[in-house]
C-alpha cells in the first residue's frame, strides 16, 4: 500500500506508520479500534524480534520512552489484557499526512521544555549572584 508521507517527516514516524500498517505485523502490533493509535502485545520476545531492532532499541523500556518522546500516550488497559495501547490524535489510519502535525507538536513540546530549563538555570545563577552580593 503506497502512502503519501509529508516531506521532512522524521524516520521514526514513517517507520511506526509502516509497521502498524503492515498486515504481517498484526499479531504483534496493529491499528487500535479507534484508528488513531495502535495496540501492541506485551510479549517482549515477540516485540524484540519484530519491532525493537527497527528502532535501534535493545529493551522494551527504551522503545516505550521513544514512543512518549515522539508524542504517543499510553492508554490504560485492563490488567491481564496482554496488550498495550498507544494513541495520538494525529496518528490516524489512512491519513499519513497528519504525521507532520504530530511531529511538529512533539518538537514544540521539547523546545518549550528546553526553554523552561534554560530559564530556570538562568534564574538560579542570578539568585546565586544576589546571595553572593549580600554576603559581602
PDB file of C-alpha atoms in Angstrom:
ATOM      1  CA  UNK A   1       0.000   0.000   0.000  1.00  0.00           C
ATOM      2  CA  UNK A   2       1.639   3.276  -1.063  1.00  0.00           C
ATOM      3  CA  UNK A   3       1.341   6.071   1.456  1.00  0.00           C
ATOM      4  CA  UNK A   4       1.988   9.716   0.789  1.00  0.00           C
ATOM      5  CA  UNK A   5       4.240  10.850   3.617  1.00  0.00           C
ATOM      6  CA  UNK A   6       4.909  14.583   4.033  1.00  0.00           C
ATOM      7  CA  UNK A   7       8.357  15.894   3.099  1.00  0.00           C
ATOM      8  CA  UNK A   8      10.729  16.335   6.027  1.00  0.00           C
ATOM      9  CA  UNK A   9       8.969  13.782   8.189  1.00  0.00           C
ATOM     10  CA  UNK A  10      11.185  12.024  10.736  1.00  0.00           C
ATOM     11  CA  UNK A  11      12.078   8.401  10.091  1.00  0.00           C
ATOM     12  CA  UNK A  12      10.541   7.293  13.406  1.00  0.00           C
ATOM     13  CA  UNK A  13       7.090   8.454  12.300  1.00  0.00           C
ATOM     14  CA  UNK A  14       7.374   6.817   8.886  1.00  0.00           C
ATOM     15  CA  UNK A  15       8.703   3.602  10.398  1.00  0.00           C
ATOM     16  CA  UNK A  16       5.935   3.381  13.006  1.00  0.00           C
ATOM     17  CA  UNK A  17       3.214   4.094  10.483  1.00  0.00           C
ATOM     18  CA  UNK A  18       4.518   1.494   8.032  1.00  0.00           C
ATOM     19  CA  UNK A  19       4.909  -1.078  10.802  1.00  0.00           C
ATOM     20  CA  UNK A  20       1.358  -0.612  12.099  1.00  0.00           C
ATOM     21  CA  UNK A  21       0.021  -0.600   8.529  1.00  0.00           C
ATOM     22  CA  UNK A  22       1.808  -3.872   7.655  1.00  0.00           C
ATOM     23  CA  UNK A  23      -0.703  -6.776   7.914  1.00  0.00           C
ATOM     24  CA  UNK A  24       2.113  -9.255   8.588  1.00  0.00           C
ATOM     25  CA  UNK A  25       2.759  -7.386  11.874  1.00  0.00           C
ATOM     26  CA  UNK A  26      -0.830  -7.719  13.123  1.00  0.00           C
ATOM     27  CA  UNK A  27      -0.125 -10.487  15.667  1.00  0.00           C
ATOM     28  CA  UNK A  28       2.337  -8.129  17.392  1.00  0.00           C
ATOM     29  CA  UNK A  29       1.245  -4.589  16.516  1.00  0.00           C
ATOM     30  CA  UNK A  30      -1.871  -3.312  14.726  1.00  0.00           C
ATOM     31  CA  UNK A  31      -4.258  -0.377  14.491  1.00  0.00           C
ATOM     32  CA  UNK A  32      -6.463   0.219  17.519  1.00  0.00           C
ATOM     33  CA  UNK A  33     -10.239   0.121  17.173  1.00  0.00           C
ATOM     34  CA  UNK A  34     -10.279   3.930  17.302  1.00  0.00           C
ATOM     35  CA  UNK A  35      -7.882   4.078  14.298  1.00  0.00           C
ATOM     36  CA  UNK A  36      -5.859   6.859  15.963  1.00  0.00           C
ATOM     37  CA  UNK A  37      -3.304   4.640  17.617  1.00  0.00           C
ATOM     38  CA  UNK A  38      -2.129   1.071  17.863  1.00  0.00           C
ATOM     39  CA  UNK A  39      -2.189  -1.932  20.137  1.00  0.00           C
ATOM     40  CA  UNK A  40       0.905  -3.970  20.800  1.00  0.00           C
ATOM     41  CA  UNK A  41       1.313  -7.339  22.512  1.00  0.00           C
ATOM     42  CA  UNK A  42       3.187  -7.358  25.823  1.00  0.00           C
ATOM     43  CA  UNK A  43       5.407 -10.312  24.951  1.00  0.00           C
ATOM     44  CA  UNK A  44       8.862  -8.758  24.917  1.00  0.00           C
ATOM     45  CA  UNK A  45      10.418 -11.598  22.919  1.00  0.00           C
ATOM     46  CA  UNK A  46       7.921 -11.150  20.068  1.00  0.00           C
ATOM     47  CA  UNK A  47       8.322  -7.363  20.225  1.00  0.00           C
ATOM     48  CA  UNK A  48      12.099  -7.677  20.131  1.00  0.00           C
ATOM     49  CA  UNK A  49      12.011  -9.865  17.025  1.00  0.00           C
ATOM     50  CA  UNK A  50       9.706  -7.576  15.037  1.00  0.00           C
ATOM     51  CA  UNK A  51       9.983  -4.057  16.463  1.00  0.00           C
ATOM     52  CA  UNK A  52      12.913  -3.163  18.718  1.00  0.00           C
ATOM     53  CA  UNK A  53      15.664  -3.744  16.182  1.00  0.00           C
ATOM     54  CA  UNK A  54      13.905  -1.454  13.679  1.00  0.00           C
ATOM     55  CA  UNK A  55      14.099   1.451  16.086  1.00  0.00           C
ATOM     56  CA  UNK A  56      17.595   0.699  17.412  1.00  0.00           C
ATOM     57  CA  UNK A  57      16.343  -0.171  20.903  1.00  0.00           C
ATOM     58  CA  UNK A  58      17.723  -3.005  22.983  1.00  0.00           C
ATOM     59  CA  UNK A  59      14.975  -3.041  25.611  1.00  0.00           C
ATOM     60  CA  UNK A  60      11.230  -2.610  25.583  1.00  0.00           C
ATOM     61  CA  UNK A  61      11.563   0.216  28.136  1.00  0.00           C
ATOM     62  CA  UNK A  62      13.731   2.173  25.661  1.00  0.00           C
ATOM     63  CA  UNK A  63      11.118   1.765  22.951  1.00  0.00           C
ATOM     64  CA  UNK A  64       8.329   2.879  25.302  1.00  0.00           C
ATOM     65  CA  UNK A  65      10.367   6.004  26.120  1.00  0.00           C
ATOM     66  CA  UNK A  66      10.778   6.670  22.400  1.00  0.00           C
ATOM     67  CA  UNK A  67       7.027   6.429  21.883  1.00  0.00           C
ATOM     68  CA  UNK A  68       6.443   9.017  24.607  1.00  0.00           C
ATOM     69  CA  UNK A  69       9.169  11.270  23.222  1.00  0.00           C
ATOM     70  CA  UNK A  70       7.591  11.217  19.756  1.00  0.00           C
ATOM     71  CA  UNK A  71       4.134  12.123  21.041  1.00  0.00           C
ATOM     72  CA  UNK A  72       2.319   8.884  21.781  1.00  0.00           C
ATOM     73  CA  UNK A  73       0.470   8.481  25.047  1.00  0.00           C
ATOM     74  CA  UNK A  74      -0.249   5.149  26.642  1.00  0.00           C
ATOM     75  CA  UNK A  75      -3.889   4.217  27.156  1.00  0.00           C
ATOM     76  CA  UNK A  76      -4.758   2.305  30.303  1.00  0.00           C
ATOM     77  CA  UNK A  77      -5.921  -1.225  29.589  1.00  0.00           C
ATOM     78  CA  UNK A  78      -7.495  -3.829  31.842  1.00  0.00           C
ATOM     79  CA  UNK A  79      -4.949  -5.864  33.788  1.00  0.00           C
ATOM     80  CA  UNK A  80      -4.191  -9.140  32.135  1.00  0.00           C
ATOM     81  CA  UNK A  81      -5.271  -7.929  28.693  1.00  0.00           C
ATOM     82  CA  UNK A  82      -1.943  -8.990  27.225  1.00  0.00           C
ATOM     83  CA  UNK A  83      -1.600  -5.807  25.178  1.00  0.00           C
ATOM     84  CA  UNK A  84      -0.612  -2.159  25.408  1.00  0.00           C
ATOM     85  CA  UNK A  85      -2.320   0.660  23.539  1.00  0.00           C
ATOM     86  CA  UNK A  86      -0.805   3.959  22.404  1.00  0.00           C
ATOM     87  CA  UNK A  87      -2.576   6.904  20.798  1.00  0.00           C
ATOM     88  CA  UNK A  88      -2.040  10.258  19.225  1.00  0.00           C
ATOM     89  CA  UNK A  89      -4.767  12.339  17.591  1.00  0.00           C
ATOM     90  CA  UNK A  90      -2.544  12.777  14.527  1.00  0.00           C
ATOM     91  CA  UNK A  91      -1.524   9.124  14.124  1.00  0.00           C
ATOM     92  CA  UNK A  92      -4.557   8.155  12.057  1.00  0.00           C
ATOM     93  CA  UNK A  93      -5.156   5.149   9.858  1.00  0.00           C
ATOM     94  CA  UNK A  94      -5.330   6.173   6.200  1.00  0.00           C
ATOM     95  CA  UNK A  95      -4.084   9.725   6.893  1.00  0.00           C
ATOM     96  CA  UNK A  96      -0.261   9.676   6.914  1.00  0.00           C
ATOM     97  CA  UNK A  97      -0.217  13.390   6.014  1.00  0.00           C
ATOM     98  CA  UNK A  98      -1.242  14.123   9.632  1.00  0.00           C
ATOM     99  CA  UNK A  99       2.061  12.732  10.903  1.00  0.00           C
ATOM    100  CA  UNK A 100       3.652  16.104  10.160  1.00  0.00           C
ATOM    101  CA  UNK A 101       1.367  17.759  12.731  1.00  0.00           C
ATOM    102  CA  UNK A 102       2.281  15.058  15.225  1.00  0.00           C
ATOM    103  CA  UNK A 103       5.978  15.693  14.659  1.00  0.00           C
ATOM    104  CA  UNK A 104       5.628  19.480  14.917  1.00  0.00           C
ATOM    105  CA  UNK A 105       3.678  19.237  18.188  1.00  0.00           C
ATOM    106  CA  UNK A 106       6.321  16.942  19.690  1.00  0.00           C
ATOM    107  CA  UNK A 107       9.073  19.366  18.586  1.00  0.00           C
ATOM    108  CA  UNK A 108       7.246  22.329  20.132  1.00  0.00           C
ATOM    109  CA  UNK A 109       6.797  20.431  23.377  1.00  0.00           C
ATOM    110  CA  UNK A 110      10.514  19.578  23.583  1.00  0.00           C
ATOM    111  CA  UNK A 111      11.520  23.122  22.651  1.00  0.00           C
ATOM    112  CA  UNK A 112       9.279  24.530  25.409  1.00  0.00           C
ATOM    113  CA  UNK A 113      10.779  22.115  27.961  1.00  0.00           C
ATOM    114  CA  UNK A 114      14.291  23.116  26.913  1.00  0.00           C
ATOM    115  CA  UNK A 115      13.475  26.832  27.190  1.00  0.00           C
ATOM    116  CA  UNK A 116      11.946  26.293  30.638  1.00  0.00           C
ATOM    117  CA  UNK A 117      15.098  24.505  31.816  1.00  0.00           C
ATOM    118  CA  UNK A 118      17.314  27.258  30.430  1.00  0.00           C
ATOM    119  CA  UNK A 119      15.179  29.929  32.118  1.00  0.00           C
ATOM    120  CA  UNK A 120      15.387  28.044  35.421  1.00  0.00           C
ATOM    121  CA  UNK A 121      19.184  27.765  35.099  1.00  0.00           C
ATOM    122  CA  UNK A 122      19.497  31.498  34.444  1.00  0.00           C
ATOM    123  CA  UNK A 123      17.235  32.300  37.402  1.00  0.00           C
ATOM    124  CA  UNK A 124      19.327  30.050  39.651  1.00  0.00           C
ATOM    125  CA  UNK A 125      22.555  31.751  38.506  1.00  0.00           C
ATOM    126  CA  UNK A 126      21.037  35.164  39.183  1.00  0.00           C
ATOM    127  CA  UNK A 127      19.884  34.062  42.638  1.00  0.00           C
ATOM    128  CA  UNK A 128      23.407  32.835  43.473  1.00  0.00           C
ATOM    129  CA  UNK A 129      24.879  36.176  42.336  1.00  0.00           C
ATOM    130  CA  UNK A 130      22.435  38.100  44.519  1.00  0.00           C
ATOM    131  CA  UNK A 131      23.201  35.907  47.528  1.00  0.00           C
ATOM    132  CA  UNK A 132      26.935  36.398  46.975  1.00  0.00           C
ATOM    133  CA  UNK A 133      26.446  40.183  46.872  1.00  0.00           C
ATOM    134  CA  UNK A 134      24.510  40.068  50.138  1.00  0.00           C
ATOM    135  CA  UNK A 135      27.296  38.149  51.875  1.00  0.00           C
ATOM    136  CA  UNK A 136      29.936  40.746  51.022  1.00  0.00           C
TER     137      UNK A 136
END
